Coordinates of C-alpha atoms in Angstrom, one line a residue:
Chain S
M1109 CA 120.1 92.4 309.5
S1110 CA 116.5 91.2 310.3
S1111 CA 115.9 89.6 313.7
L1112 CA 114.5 86.6 312.0
L1113 CA 117.8 85.9 309.8
E1114 CA 120.0 86.7 312.9
K1115 CA 117.8 83.8 314.9
R1116 CA 118.5 81.6 312.1
L1117 CA 121.9 82.0 312.3
D1118 CA 122.2 81.7 315.8
K1119 CA 120.4 78.3 315.6
I1120 CA 122.6 77.3 312.4
V1121 CA 125.9 78.2 314.9
S1122 CA 124.1 76.4 317.7
L1123 CA 123.7 73.3 316.0
M1124 CA 127.3 73.0 314.5
R1125 CA 128.8 73.7 317.8
S1126 CA 126.9 70.6 319.4
D1127 CA 127.6 68.7 316.3
R1128 CA 129.4 65.3 318.1
S1129 CA 128.6 63.1 315.0
A1130 CA 131.7 60.8 313.8
D1131 CA 132.2 58.6 310.5
A1132 CA 131.0 55.2 310.5
P1133 CA 133.6 52.3 311.1
A1134 CA 135.3 51.9 307.9
D1135 CA 134.4 48.4 307.5
A1136 CA 130.9 49.0 308.2
I1137 CA 130.7 51.5 305.1
K1138 CA 132.5 49.1 303.0
Y1139 CA 129.8 46.2 304.0
A1140 CA 127.0 48.7 303.1
K1141 CA 128.6 49.6 299.6
M1142 CA 129.2 46.1 298.7
L1143 CA 125.3 45.5 299.1
M1144 CA 124.4 46.5 295.8
R1145 CA 126.7 44.5 294.3
S1146 CA 124.4 41.6 294.7
R1147 CA 121.2 43.5 293.1
I1148 CA 120.7 41.5 290.1
P1149 CA 118.9 43.5 287.3
A1150 CA 116.3 40.8 286.1
A1151 CA 114.6 38.7 288.8
E1152 CA 114.1 35.2 287.9
P1153 CA 110.7 34.1 287.2
G1154 CA 109.1 32.8 290.1
I1155 CA 111.5 34.7 292.9
V1156 CA 109.3 36.6 295.1
E1157 CA 111.7 37.7 297.5
R1158 CA 115.6 38.2 297.6
I1159 CA 117.3 38.0 300.6
V1160 CA 121.0 39.1 301.3
A1161 CA 123.1 37.0 303.7
V1162 CA 124.8 38.7 306.4
L1163 CA 127.9 36.9 307.8
K1164 CA 127.8 35.5 311.1
M1165 CA 131.1 33.9 311.8
N1166 CA 134.3 33.5 310.1
L1167 CA 136.8 31.1 311.1
E1168 CA 140.5 30.9 309.3
P1169 CA 142.2 27.7 308.9
G1170 CA 143.7 26.1 311.9
K1171 CA 141.1 27.7 314.2
P1172 CA 138.7 25.2 315.6
A1173 CA 135.4 24.7 313.4
F1174 CA 132.1 25.6 314.1
G1175 CA 131.0 22.6 316.3
E1176 CA 134.0 21.2 316.6
R1177 CA 136.1 20.5 319.5
S1178 CA 138.9 23.1 320.1
A1179 CA 141.5 20.3 320.0
S1180 CA 140.8 19.8 316.6
A1181 CA 142.2 22.3 313.7
A1182 CA 139.9 23.1 310.8
S1183 CA 141.5 22.8 307.6
A1184 CA 139.0 24.9 305.7
R1185 CA 137.9 28.5 306.3
Q1186 CA 134.3 28.4 307.3
M1187 CA 131.8 31.1 307.2
L1188 CA 128.3 30.9 308.8
F1189 CA 125.7 33.5 307.0
D1190 CA 122.2 34.4 308.3
A1191 CA 119.7 34.5 305.2
G1192 CA 116.3 34.9 306.6
S1193 CA 115.1 31.7 308.0
Y1194 CA 117.7 29.9 306.7
A1195 CA 121.7 29.9 307.6
V1196 CA 124.2 28.9 305.0
D1197 CA 127.6 27.1 306.0
I1198 CA 130.3 27.7 303.5
R1199 CA 133.7 26.1 303.6
I1200 CA 136.7 26.7 301.5
T1201 CA 139.6 24.2 301.4
K1202 CA 142.7 24.8 299.3
T1203 CA 143.3 21.5 297.2
G1204 CA 146.6 21.6 295.0
R1205 CA 146.8 25.1 293.4
S1206 CA 142.8 25.7 293.4
Y1207 CA 140.0 25.9 296.0
E1208 CA 136.9 23.7 296.8
L1209 CA 134.0 25.7 298.0
R1210 CA 131.3 23.3 299.6
G1211 CA 128.2 24.5 301.5
Q1212 CA 125.2 23.5 303.3
I1213 CA 121.7 25.2 303.8
V1214 CA 120.2 24.7 307.0
G1215 CA 117.1 25.9 308.9
G1216 CA 114.5 24.4 306.1
E1217 CA 113.8 21.8 303.6
A1218 CA 116.8 22.6 300.9
T1219 CA 116.7 19.5 298.7
S1220 CA 117.7 20.5 294.5
A1221 CA 118.0 24.2 295.4
E1222 CA 119.5 26.0 292.6
I1223 CA 123.2 27.3 293.3
R1224 CA 124.7 30.0 291.0
L1225 CA 128.4 31.0 291.5
S1226 CA 129.3 34.2 289.8
K1227 CA 133.1 34.8 289.9
G1228 CA 134.4 37.7 287.1
N1229 CA 132.5 37.0 283.8
K1230 CA 131.9 33.2 284.8
T1231 CA 128.8 31.8 286.3
L1232 CA 128.7 28.1 287.8
Q1233 CA 125.9 26.4 288.6
T1234 CA 124.9 23.2 290.4
R1235 CA 122.2 22.0 293.0
T1236 CA 121.8 20.9 296.3
D1237 CA 121.9 17.3 297.2
E1238 CA 119.5 15.5 299.7
F1239 CA 121.1 17.3 302.7
G1240 CA 120.9 20.7 301.5
G1241 CA 124.9 20.3 300.4
F1242 CA 126.3 21.7 297.1
R1243 CA 130.2 22.1 296.1
F1244 CA 132.3 23.7 293.7
E1245 CA 135.7 22.4 292.6
K1246 CA 138.6 23.8 291.0
L1247 CA 138.0 27.6 291.6
S1248 CA 140.9 30.2 291.6
A1249 CA 141.2 32.7 294.2
G1250 CA 139.5 35.7 294.0
E1251 CA 135.9 37.0 294.8
C1252 CA 132.8 35.4 294.1
D1253 CA 129.0 35.9 294.9
I1254 CA 126.8 33.0 295.4
A1255 CA 123.0 33.2 294.8
I1256 CA 120.7 30.3 296.3
V1257 CA 117.1 30.0 294.6
L1258 CA 114.9 27.8 296.8
D1259 CA 111.3 28.1 297.6
G1260 CA 110.6 31.1 295.6
K1261 CA 113.2 33.1 297.3
E1262 CA 116.9 34.0 296.3
L1263 CA 119.3 34.0 298.9
V1264 CA 122.4 35.8 298.0
I1265 CA 125.6 36.0 299.5
P1266 CA 127.9 38.5 298.1
Q1267 CA 131.5 39.3 297.7
I1268 CA 132.7 35.7 299.1
V1269 CA 136.7 35.7 299.0
V1270 CA 138.2 32.7 297.9
E1271 CA 141.6 32.4 299.4
Chain I
M108 CA 106.4 55.0 308.3
T109 CA 106.3 58.4 310.2
A110 CA 108.1 61.2 308.6
L111 CA 110.1 63.7 311.3
S112 CA 109.6 67.2 310.7
T113 CA 112.7 69.1 310.2
N114 CA 110.9 71.9 308.1
E115 CA 113.0 74.8 309.3
F116 CA 115.9 73.8 307.2
E117 CA 113.9 71.8 304.8
S118 CA 115.2 71.9 301.1
S119 CA 113.3 70.9 298.5
R120 CA 116.6 70.5 296.2
F121 CA 118.0 68.0 298.8
S122 CA 114.8 65.9 298.5
R123 CA 114.8 66.0 294.6
A124 CA 118.5 64.8 294.7
D125 CA 117.4 62.0 297.2
A126 CA 114.7 60.8 294.5
D127 CA 117.3 60.8 291.7
L128 CA 119.5 58.7 293.6
V129 CA 116.8 56.2 294.6
A130 CA 115.6 55.8 290.9
R131 CA 119.2 55.2 290.2
C132 CA 119.9 52.5 292.8
R133 CA 116.5 51.0 291.6
R134 CA 118.2 50.3 288.0
G135 CA 121.4 48.9 290.1
D136 CA 123.6 51.9 289.7
Q137 CA 126.4 51.1 292.3
S138 CA 127.6 55.0 291.9
A139 CA 124.2 56.2 293.2
W140 CA 124.1 53.5 296.0
D141 CA 127.7 54.7 297.2
E142 CA 126.5 58.2 297.1
I143 CA 123.4 57.6 299.1
V144 CA 126.2 55.5 301.9
D145 CA 128.7 58.3 302.0
K146 CA 125.5 60.9 302.0
Y147 CA 123.9 59.3 305.4
Q148 CA 126.7 56.7 307.0
R149 CA 127.4 59.8 309.5
L150 CA 123.8 60.6 310.1
I151 CA 122.5 57.0 310.4
F152 CA 125.6 56.1 312.9
A153 CA 124.8 59.1 314.7
V154 CA 121.4 57.7 315.7
P155 CA 122.6 54.8 317.8
M156 CA 125.6 56.5 319.0
R157 CA 123.5 59.6 320.3
S158 CA 121.0 57.1 322.2
G159 CA 124.1 55.5 324.4
L160 CA 124.8 52.5 322.3
A161 CA 128.2 51.0 322.2
E162 CA 130.3 51.5 319.0
E163 CA 129.9 47.7 318.1
Q164 CA 126.3 48.2 318.5
A165 CA 126.0 51.0 316.7
A166 CA 127.8 49.4 313.6
D167 CA 125.2 46.7 313.8
V168 CA 122.6 49.2 313.7
F169 CA 124.2 50.9 310.8
Q170 CA 124.6 47.5 308.8
E171 CA 120.9 47.0 309.2
V172 CA 119.6 50.0 308.5
F173 CA 121.4 49.7 304.9
L174 CA 120.8 46.3 304.7
T175 CA 116.7 47.1 305.2
L176 CA 116.9 50.1 302.6
F177 CA 118.8 47.8 300.1
N178 CA 115.7 44.9 300.4
K179 CA 113.0 47.4 300.1
I180 CA 114.7 50.3 298.1
D181 CA 111.9 49.2 295.3
E182 CA 108.8 49.9 298.0
I183 CA 109.9 53.1 299.0
E184 CA 106.9 54.7 298.2
Q185 CA 108.1 58.6 298.7
P186 CA 111.9 58.5 297.6
E187 CA 112.3 62.4 298.4
L188 CA 111.6 61.5 301.8
L189 CA 114.4 59.1 301.9
R190 CA 116.3 60.9 304.9
S191 CA 113.3 60.7 306.9
W192 CA 112.8 56.8 306.3
I193 CA 116.3 56.4 306.8
V194 CA 116.4 58.1 310.2
T195 CA 113.1 56.5 311.2
T196 CA 114.7 53.0 310.7
A197 CA 117.7 53.6 312.3
K198 CA 115.2 55.0 315.3
F199 CA 113.6 51.4 315.1
K200 CA 116.7 49.4 315.0
T201 CA 118.3 51.2 318.0
W202 CA 115.1 50.5 320.0
G203 CA 115.5 47.1 319.2
I204 CA 118.6 46.6 320.5
I205 CA 118.1 49.1 323.8
R206 CA 115.0 46.7 324.4
G207 CA 117.7 44.1 324.8
Q208 CA 116.3 41.2 323.1
K209 CA 117.6 41.7 319.4
G210 CA 116.5 39.1 317.4
K211 CA 113.6 38.1 319.9
Y212 CA 111.7 41.5 319.7
S213 CA 108.8 40.8 317.2
P214 CA 106.3 43.8 317.6
A215 CA 103.4 43.5 315.5
G216 CA 104.2 46.8 313.9
E217 CA 105.8 49.9 313.9
E218 CA 102.6 51.6 315.6
E219 CA 103.4 48.9 318.3
M220 CA 106.8 50.2 319.0
E221 CA 105.7 53.7 318.6
N222 CA 103.2 53.0 321.3
E223 CA 105.9 51.4 323.6
M224 CA 108.5 53.7 323.0
A225 CA 106.0 56.7 323.9
N226 CA 105.0 55.0 327.2
L227 CA 108.5 53.8 328.7
K228 CA 110.7 56.5 330.2
D229 CA 114.1 54.9 328.9
A230 CA 112.9 55.6 325.4
A231 CA 113.8 59.0 325.9
P232 CA 117.3 58.9 324.3
L233 CA 115.1 58.4 321.0
Q234 CA 112.8 61.3 321.3
D235 CA 111.8 62.7 317.8
E236 CA 113.6 66.3 319.4
M237 CA 117.1 64.5 319.2
L238 CA 116.1 62.9 316.1
I239 CA 115.4 66.3 314.5
E240 CA 118.2 68.0 315.7
L241 CA 120.7 65.2 314.5
E242 CA 118.8 65.6 310.8
Q243 CA 119.4 69.3 311.1
Q244 CA 123.0 68.8 311.7
H245 CA 123.3 66.5 308.8
L246 CA 121.5 69.0 306.6
I247 CA 123.8 71.6 307.7
R248 CA 126.9 69.2 306.9
R249 CA 125.4 69.0 303.5
A250 CA 125.1 72.8 303.1
L251 CA 128.8 73.3 304.4
A252 CA 129.9 70.8 301.9
E253 CA 128.7 73.1 299.1
L254 CA 130.3 76.3 300.4
E255 CA 133.7 77.5 298.7
E256 CA 136.7 76.1 300.4
K257 CA 137.7 79.3 302.3
C258 CA 134.3 79.6 303.6
R259 CA 134.1 75.7 304.9
K260 CA 137.2 76.1 306.2
I261 CA 136.4 79.0 308.3
L262 CA 133.2 78.0 309.6
S263 CA 134.5 74.2 310.3
L264 CA 137.6 75.8 312.3
L265 CA 135.2 78.0 314.3
Y266 CA 132.3 75.6 315.0
L267 CA 132.6 72.0 314.1
R268 CA 136.4 71.8 316.0
E269 CA 136.5 70.9 319.4
P270 CA 138.1 73.1 320.8
A271 CA 137.5 75.8 318.4
A272 CA 139.9 77.7 316.9
S273 CA 140.5 81.4 317.6
Y274 CA 140.3 84.0 314.9
A275 CA 144.3 84.3 315.0
E276 CA 144.4 80.6 314.0
V277 CA 141.8 80.9 311.5
G278 CA 143.4 83.8 310.2
E279 CA 146.7 81.6 310.1
A280 CA 144.9 78.9 308.2
I281 CA 143.3 80.8 305.6
G282 CA 146.3 83.3 305.0
V283 CA 144.3 86.9 306.2
G284 CA 145.1 89.2 309.0
E285 CA 142.9 88.0 312.1
T286 CA 140.6 91.3 312.0
S287 CA 139.5 90.2 308.5
I288 CA 138.0 86.8 309.6
S289 CA 134.8 88.4 312.0
P290 CA 133.4 90.2 308.7
L291 CA 134.4 86.7 306.6
R292 CA 132.5 84.6 309.0
S293 CA 129.6 86.8 309.1
R294 CA 129.5 86.5 305.5
C295 CA 130.2 82.8 305.2
L296 CA 127.3 82.3 307.6
K297 CA 124.8 84.0 305.2
K298 CA 126.2 81.8 302.5
L299 CA 125.4 78.8 304.3
E300 CA 122.3 79.8 305.2
K301 CA 121.1 80.4 301.9
I302 CA 122.1 76.8 300.3
L303 CA 119.8 75.8 303.3
R304 CA 117.0 77.6 302.0
M305 CA 117.6 76.8 298.2

């Protein structure tokens, strides 16, 4: 065996022996994989930037909601997402046999922004009110994606679990 | 973005495969994206972990790297250098946390970050030598995955397990006598080296 090859084999063995790498946590891998779900093949005309929102807080029903005193238990599930310079507050409440999803965009002017909620093959649309708020009613349980179009940006919130 | 050099174990075949995966991701191919995540998850996670960050912080870096890759997938100019792009991005994200001002640290650009890292002692965990070693280990793991099962088992038991298996244990695991392990080991290592050269 040539000494060059021998050296190379020694180096390979040495690198394998010192390899202490481990798999990333399963939930982080799941998060990374679901990012592609929010990729919409054809961008809407006028959209110059797409921002994928990142979940910053998730409060289950019964726990105090963000900004509320701990004595008041929330009946809605509340999530707070970061999306560039905006934050999006989403609350999901069970109303009889269905669910209501309310949201509010904070951090900038968000009046009359277009909101699309995709669930399975269906897409529901609405627009924000003067406070940046929006609402979808009579939703069934399951996963949905939300896209918010405002100011040349598309804020995408993938894989929201309605339950 | 500065590409790190790992020429010793560089394989044009791996680079071409990455360029193909990026092209498919640009078309919204979920399976290509999943492949990139599976392929690079360990390498990306290793950068902040080897730099001394806690597991939770390393998971943050991991998510931010993939979020950045996802948002910039259409802009990567040299998709065949995806691995270097990923490692460099993980380096910068890790550095942002080491600086202890996550969210507030806003350097003018990568050059400013590079200069600062070069001039500070506590940037030592992120030195290029360590990152190159991580990349080389990644390439070896990829090559190992392409080996036939018997060879993969022999080399993994001998060199990736802690503590390393004895020849007797390896022999038992693959169903051959202990005396056969040494020549088998040598043959498998050469096969691994050949894959790294292809």
